[in-house]
Amino acid sequence: MPISKNRWVSVSSESVDDPAPGEIDEPSALLPTGPTRPQLSVPQPDHVDRLPRRNVSDGTPEYWWLGVHGGAGESSLARLDKHTRAAEHHWPQTAAGSTVVLVARSNMHGLRAAQRAATEWASGSLPGIRVAGLVVMADAPGRLPKEIRDFARVVGGGVPHLWNVPWVEEWRLGHEVPQELLPKDMRIVLEQVRIAATTTTAGFPAK
C-alpha cells in the first residue's frame, strides 16, 4: 500500500526497517526526501501549538539546532560543532534569515512536538526561516518500537530530511564526547546534517 500524499496523517503499513549499522547513506548521496519549501495548503497551527520566536542579533551561526521540546538534545548537538548554536526552543529570527534543524526525542511526545513545528514551518508563517530537516534523538538504548519508527517517518516526511541519532550512553551520564570519538553512523549523520543545512534553500515561501 503506498504512502498517503498527506504526510501528516498516514503511513504505509508496509514500513521498511531502519538501516542496520553501516547502511546509512554516505553524505555524497544526500537527497531531499520531503518538501523543501512551505506549502500553501498547510494551515498554521493554533497559537498554543506554536513555538515562540526570538530576534537574534549577536551573530548568526551556520545553522541552529531547534529543540522542539524540553530535553530534546539540541545543546548536546550544538556542543559538537562550534559553528552551530542551540536555539533554546525558539525560532531564531535574524535579518539575514536562519537555517534550522529540528530536534526531537524518539517518543510520541517528542515526535508530536516535531510535527507541530514542521506544520508551523510548512504553513509559510515563518518568513526568513529555512528548515533543513529533523533529527530524532534516541530516548533509550535499543531498537525503536515499530509504532515509533512509523510515526517518525510520517513526521519526517513533512520536512526535507529525516535523520536518526542513536543512543549515546556517555551523554546520559553527563560526559562530553568529542565528535571524532562518536560512532561512525552518528558521524555520518552529523555530516549529512551539515551538508543539508549549509546548502538548503528551504523555508522561504514562493514569490
JSON list of N, CA and C in Angstrom, two decimals, residues 4 12 18 30 36 45 65 76-77 84 91 100 112-114 121 126 133 180 195 200 205:
[
{"chain": "A", "resi": 4, "resn": "SER", "atom": "N", "xyz": [0.35, 7.67, 1.87]},
{"chain": "A", "resi": 4, "resn": "SER", "atom": "CA", "xyz": [-0.56, 8.74, 1.52]},
{"chain": "A", "resi": 4, "resn": "SER", "atom": "C", "xyz": [0.20, 10.00, 1.17]},
{"chain": "A", "resi": 12, "resn": "SER", "atom": "N", "xyz": [2.47, 4.12, 5.24]},
{"chain": "A", "resi": 12, "resn": "SER", "atom": "CA", "xyz": [2.30, 2.79, 4.68]},
{"chain": "A", "resi": 12, "resn": "SER", "atom": "C", "xyz": [2.33, 1.73, 5.78]},
{"chain": "A", "resi": 18, "resn": "ASP", "atom": "N", "xyz": [14.52, 0.25, 9.82]},
{"chain": "A", "resi": 18, "resn": "ASP", "atom": "CA", "xyz": [15.61, 1.20, 9.87]},
{"chain": "A", "resi": 18, "resn": "ASP", "atom": "C", "xyz": [16.88, 0.56, 9.32]},
{"chain": "A", "resi": 30, "resn": "LEU", "atom": "N", "xyz": [23.30, 12.38, -0.42]},
{"chain": "A", "resi": 30, "resn": "LEU", "atom": "CA", "xyz": [22.21, 13.07, 0.26]},
{"chain": "A", "resi": 30, "resn": "LEU", "atom": "C", "xyz": [21.25, 13.72, -0.72]},
{"chain": "A", "resi": 36, "resn": "THR", "atom": "N", "xyz": [10.80, 20.89, 0.38]},
{"chain": "A", "resi": 36, "resn": "THR", "atom": "CA", "xyz": [11.88, 21.81, 0.72]},
{"chain": "A", "resi": 36, "resn": "THR", "atom": "C", "xyz": [11.40, 23.24, 0.89]},
{"chain": "A", "resi": 45, "resn": "PRO", "atom": "N", "xyz": [-0.74, 26.21, 12.70]},
{"chain": "A", "resi": 45, "resn": "PRO", "atom": "CA", "xyz": [-1.28, 25.61, 13.92]},
{"chain": "A", "resi": 45, "resn": "PRO", "atom": "C", "xyz": [-1.90, 26.65, 14.83]},
{"chain": "A", "resi": 65, "resn": "TRP", "atom": "N", "xyz": [20.30, 24.40, 15.93]},
{"chain": "A", "resi": 65, "resn": "TRP", "atom": "CA", "xyz": [19.60, 23.20, 16.38]},
{"chain": "A", "resi": 65, "resn": "TRP", "atom": "C", "xyz": [18.40, 23.68, 17.19]},
{"chain": "A", "resi": 76, "resn": "SER", "atom": "N", "xyz": [23.34, 19.25, 23.34]},
{"chain": "A", "resi": 76, "resn": "SER", "atom": "CA", "xyz": [24.35, 18.21, 23.11]},
{"chain": "A", "resi": 76, "resn": "SER", "atom": "C", "xyz": [24.86, 18.27, 21.68]},
{"chain": "A", "resi": 77, "resn": "LEU", "atom": "N", "xyz": [23.98, 18.49, 20.73]},
{"chain": "A", "resi": 77, "resn": "LEU", "atom": "CA", "xyz": [24.38, 18.57, 19.33]},
{"chain": "A", "resi": 77, "resn": "LEU", "atom": "C", "xyz": [25.18, 19.84, 19.06]},
{"chain": "A", "resi": 84, "resn": "THR", "atom": "N", "xyz": [27.72, 25.97, 15.06]},
{"chain": "A", "resi": 84, "resn": "THR", "atom": "CA", "xyz": [26.27, 25.86, 15.23]},
{"chain": "A", "resi": 84, "resn": "THR", "atom": "C", "xyz": [25.89, 26.35, 16.62]},
{"chain": "A", "resi": 91, "resn": "TRP", "atom": "N", "xyz": [12.14, 29.83, 17.58]},
{"chain": "A", "resi": 91, "resn": "TRP", "atom": "CA", "xyz": [12.52, 30.09, 16.19]},
{"chain": "A", "resi": 91, "resn": "TRP", "atom": "C", "xyz": [13.46, 31.28, 16.17]},
{"chain": "A", "resi": 100, "resn": "VAL", "atom": "N", "xyz": [17.54, 26.17, 10.16]},
{"chain": "A", "resi": 100, "resn": "VAL", "atom": "CA", "xyz": [17.19, 25.47, 11.39]},
{"chain": "A", "resi": 100, "resn": "VAL", "atom": "C", "xyz": [17.12, 23.97, 11.13]},
{"chain": "A", "resi": 112, "resn": "ARG", "atom": "N", "xyz": [5.34, 14.32, 18.30]},
{"chain": "A", "resi": 112, "resn": "ARG", "atom": "CA", "xyz": [4.18, 15.20, 18.11]},
{"chain": "A", "resi": 112, "resn": "ARG", "atom": "C", "xyz": [4.61, 16.67, 18.16]},
{"chain": "A", "resi": 113, "resn": "ALA", "atom": "N", "xyz": [5.55, 16.99, 19.05]},
{"chain": "A", "resi": 113, "resn": "ALA", "atom": "CA", "xyz": [6.08, 18.35, 19.09]},
{"chain": "A", "resi": 113, "resn": "ALA", "atom": "C", "xyz": [6.78, 18.69, 17.78]},
{"chain": "A", "resi": 114, "resn": "ALA", "atom": "N", "xyz": [7.53, 17.73, 17.23]},
{"chain": "A", "resi": 114, "resn": "ALA", "atom": "CA", "xyz": [8.20, 17.95, 15.95]},
{"chain": "A", "resi": 114, "resn": "ALA", "atom": "C", "xyz": [7.18, 18.14, 14.83]},
{"chain": "A", "resi": 121, "resn": "TRP", "atom": "N", "xyz": [6.20, 25.56, 10.18]},
{"chain": "A", "resi": 121, "resn": "TRP", "atom": "CA", "xyz": [7.08, 25.97, 9.08]},
{"chain": "A", "resi": 121, "resn": "TRP", "atom": "C", "xyz": [6.39, 25.79, 7.74]},
{"chain": "A", "resi": 126, "resn": "LEU", "atom": "N", "xyz": [6.61, 31.59, 8.79]},
{"chain": "A", "resi": 126, "resn": "LEU", "atom": "CA", "xyz": [7.92, 31.91, 9.38]},
{"chain": "A", "resi": 126, "resn": "LEU", "atom": "C", "xyz": [8.86, 32.46, 8.31]},
{"chain": "A", "resi": 133, "resn": "GLY", "atom": "N", "xyz": [15.73, 19.98, 8.07]},
{"chain": "A", "resi": 133, "resn": "GLY", "atom": "CA", "xyz": [15.25, 18.64, 8.34]},
{"chain": "A", "resi": 133, "resn": "GLY", "atom": "C", "xyz": [15.01, 18.44, 9.82]},
{"chain": "A", "resi": 180, "resn": "GLU", "atom": "N", "xyz": [35.01, 13.18, 17.03]},
{"chain": "A", "resi": 180, "resn": "GLU", "atom": "CA", "xyz": [35.82, 12.13, 16.41]},
{"chain": "A", "resi": 180, "resn": "GLU", "atom": "C", "xyz": [35.72, 10.79, 17.15]},
{"chain": "A", "resi": 195, "resn": "ILE", "atom": "N", "xyz": [25.79, 19.17, 5.55]},
{"chain": "A", "resi": 195, "resn": "ILE", "atom": "CA", "xyz": [25.65, 19.40, 4.11]},
{"chain": "A", "resi": 195, "resn": "ILE", "atom": "C", "xyz": [24.26, 19.97, 3.80]},
{"chain": "A", "resi": 200, "resn": "THR", "atom": "N", "xyz": [20.83, 24.18, 1.93]},
{"chain": "A", "resi": 200, "resn": "THR", "atom": "CA", "xyz": [19.38, 24.24, 1.74]},
{"chain": "A", "resi": 200, "resn": "THR", "atom": "C", "xyz": [18.92, 25.65, 1.39]},
{"chain": "A", "resi": 205, "resn": "PRO", "atom": "N", "xyz": [8.93, 31.20, 1.42]},
{"chain": "A", "resi": 205, "resn": "PRO", "atom": "CA", "xyz": [7.73, 31.00, 0.60]},
{"chain": "A", "resi": 205, "resn": "PRO", "atom": "C", "xyz": [7.98, 31.40, -0.85]}
]
